[in-house]
PDB file of C-alpha atoms in Angstrom:
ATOM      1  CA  UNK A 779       0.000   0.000   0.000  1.00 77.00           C
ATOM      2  CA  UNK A 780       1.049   3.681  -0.331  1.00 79.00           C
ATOM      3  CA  UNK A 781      -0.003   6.191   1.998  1.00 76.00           C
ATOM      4  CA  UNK A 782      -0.027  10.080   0.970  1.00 81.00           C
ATOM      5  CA  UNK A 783       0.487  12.078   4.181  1.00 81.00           C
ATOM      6  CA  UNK A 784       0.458  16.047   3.678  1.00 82.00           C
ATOM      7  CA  UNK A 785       3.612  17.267   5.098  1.00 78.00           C
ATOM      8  CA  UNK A 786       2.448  21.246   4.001  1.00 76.00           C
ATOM      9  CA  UNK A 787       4.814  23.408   6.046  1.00 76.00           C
ATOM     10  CA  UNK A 788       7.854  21.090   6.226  1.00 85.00           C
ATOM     11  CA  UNK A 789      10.791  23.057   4.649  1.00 85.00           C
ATOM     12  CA  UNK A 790      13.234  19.537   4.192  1.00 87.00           C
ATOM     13  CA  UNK A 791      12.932  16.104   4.076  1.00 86.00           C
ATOM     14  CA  UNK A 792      13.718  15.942   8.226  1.00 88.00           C
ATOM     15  CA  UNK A 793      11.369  18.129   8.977  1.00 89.00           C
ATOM     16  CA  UNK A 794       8.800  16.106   7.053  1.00 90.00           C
ATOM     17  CA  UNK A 795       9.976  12.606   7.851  1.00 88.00           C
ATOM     18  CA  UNK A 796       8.311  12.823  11.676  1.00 87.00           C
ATOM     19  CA  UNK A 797       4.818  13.939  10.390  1.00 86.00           C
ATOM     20  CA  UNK A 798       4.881  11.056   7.827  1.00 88.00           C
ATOM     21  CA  UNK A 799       6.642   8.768  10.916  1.00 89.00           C
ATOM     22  CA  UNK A 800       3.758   9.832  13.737  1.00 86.00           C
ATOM     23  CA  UNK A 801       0.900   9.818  10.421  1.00 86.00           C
ATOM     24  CA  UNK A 802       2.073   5.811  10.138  1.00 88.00           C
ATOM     25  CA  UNK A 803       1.930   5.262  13.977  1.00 91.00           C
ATOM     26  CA  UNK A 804       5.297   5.596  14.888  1.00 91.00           C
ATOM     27  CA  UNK A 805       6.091   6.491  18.423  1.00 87.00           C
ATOM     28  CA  UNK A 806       9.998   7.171  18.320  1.00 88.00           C
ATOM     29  CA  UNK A 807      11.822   9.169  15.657  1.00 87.00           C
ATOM     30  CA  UNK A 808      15.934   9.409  15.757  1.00 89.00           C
ATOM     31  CA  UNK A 809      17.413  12.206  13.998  1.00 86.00           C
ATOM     32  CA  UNK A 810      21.185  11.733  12.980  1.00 85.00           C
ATOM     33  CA  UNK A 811      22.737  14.443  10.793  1.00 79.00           C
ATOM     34  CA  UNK A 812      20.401  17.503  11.240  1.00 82.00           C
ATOM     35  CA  UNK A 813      22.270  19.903  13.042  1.00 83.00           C
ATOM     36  CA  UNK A 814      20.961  22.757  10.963  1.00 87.00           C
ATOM     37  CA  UNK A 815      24.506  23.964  10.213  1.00 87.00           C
ATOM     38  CA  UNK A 816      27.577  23.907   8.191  1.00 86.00           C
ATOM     39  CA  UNK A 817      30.899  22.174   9.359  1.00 83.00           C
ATOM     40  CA  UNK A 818      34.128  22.095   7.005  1.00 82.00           C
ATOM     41  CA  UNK A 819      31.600  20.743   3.903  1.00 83.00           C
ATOM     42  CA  UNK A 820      28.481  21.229   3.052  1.00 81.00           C
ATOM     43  CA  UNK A 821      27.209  17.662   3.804  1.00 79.00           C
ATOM     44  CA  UNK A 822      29.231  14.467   4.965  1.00 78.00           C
ATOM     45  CA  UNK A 823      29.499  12.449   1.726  1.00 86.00           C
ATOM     46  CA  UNK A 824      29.643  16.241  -1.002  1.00 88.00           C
ATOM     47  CA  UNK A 825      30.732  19.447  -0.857  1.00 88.00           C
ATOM     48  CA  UNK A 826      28.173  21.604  -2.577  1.00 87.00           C
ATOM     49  CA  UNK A 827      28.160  25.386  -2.380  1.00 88.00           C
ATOM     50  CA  UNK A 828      26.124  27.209   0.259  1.00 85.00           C
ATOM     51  CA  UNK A 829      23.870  29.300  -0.783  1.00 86.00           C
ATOM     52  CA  UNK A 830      22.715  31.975   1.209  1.00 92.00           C
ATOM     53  CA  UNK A 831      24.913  31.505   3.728  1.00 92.00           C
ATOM     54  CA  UNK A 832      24.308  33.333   6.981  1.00 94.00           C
ATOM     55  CA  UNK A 833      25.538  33.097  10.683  1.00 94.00           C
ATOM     56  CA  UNK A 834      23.032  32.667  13.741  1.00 93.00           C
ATOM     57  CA  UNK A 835      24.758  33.320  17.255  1.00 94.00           C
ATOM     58  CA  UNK A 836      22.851  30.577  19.795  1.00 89.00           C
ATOM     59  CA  UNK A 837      23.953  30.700  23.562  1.00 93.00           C
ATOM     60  CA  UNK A 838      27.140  32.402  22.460  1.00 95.00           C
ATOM     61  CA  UNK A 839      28.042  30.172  19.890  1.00 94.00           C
ATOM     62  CA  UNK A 840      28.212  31.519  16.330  1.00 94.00           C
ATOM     63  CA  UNK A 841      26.855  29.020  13.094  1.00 92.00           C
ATOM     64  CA  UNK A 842      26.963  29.029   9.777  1.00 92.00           C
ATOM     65  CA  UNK A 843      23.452  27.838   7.950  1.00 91.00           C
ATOM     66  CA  UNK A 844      21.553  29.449   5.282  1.00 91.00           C
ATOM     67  CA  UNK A 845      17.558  29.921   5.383  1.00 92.00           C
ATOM     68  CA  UNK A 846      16.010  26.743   4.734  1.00 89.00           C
ATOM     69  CA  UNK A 847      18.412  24.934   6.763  1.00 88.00           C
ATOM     70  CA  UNK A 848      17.008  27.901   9.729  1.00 91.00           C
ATOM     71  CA  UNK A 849      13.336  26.952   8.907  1.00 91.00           C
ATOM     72  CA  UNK A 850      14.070  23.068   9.685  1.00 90.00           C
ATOM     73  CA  UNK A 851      15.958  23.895  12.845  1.00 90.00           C
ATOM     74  CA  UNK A 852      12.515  26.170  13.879  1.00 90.00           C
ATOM     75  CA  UNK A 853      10.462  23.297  12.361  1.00 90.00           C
ATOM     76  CA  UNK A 854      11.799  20.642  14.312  1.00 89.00           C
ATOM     77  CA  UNK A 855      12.097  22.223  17.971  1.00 88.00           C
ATOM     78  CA  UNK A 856       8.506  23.117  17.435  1.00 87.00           C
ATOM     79  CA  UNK A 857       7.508  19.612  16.765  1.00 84.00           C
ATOM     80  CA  UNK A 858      10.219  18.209  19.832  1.00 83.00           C
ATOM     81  CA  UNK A 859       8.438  20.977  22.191  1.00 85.00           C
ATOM     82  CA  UNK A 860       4.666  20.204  21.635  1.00 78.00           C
ATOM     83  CA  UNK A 861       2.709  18.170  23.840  1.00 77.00           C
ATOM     84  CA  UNK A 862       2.014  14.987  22.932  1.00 67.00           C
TER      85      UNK A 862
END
């Protein structure tokens, strides 16, 4: 069977993996690899070129992300922080 779950308001693909996860009646969801930020490369297997790059300062600590990347870090502390 396929399922077609509306993920409307999900900038990225990890922002709209837990609404598909919770929509099929998961009740645990691991994240690896969405830390919303740049290191030395733009992702662990590529280097691509940022786009948009800007730097957020969080409790003192500077970052370098770019807007969509932003929107998935707002994204998913909203969905971590809501009641269940």
């Amino acid at each position: 069977d396929i399922a077609i779950i509306d993920t409307v308001g999900c900038s990225t693909t990890a922002s709209a993996a837990p609404v598909a996860a919770i929509n099929q009646g998961y009740s645990e969801i691991s994240f690896f690899g969405c830390e919303c930020c740049f290191g030395a490369k733009s992702h662990i297997d590529r280097d691509e070129i940022i786009r948009n790059k800007m730097v957020i300062t969080c409790n003192g600590e500077m970052f370098i992300t770019n807007p969509q990347m932003l929107m998935q870090s707002l994204e998913l502390g909203k969905m971590m922080s809501a009641p269940m």
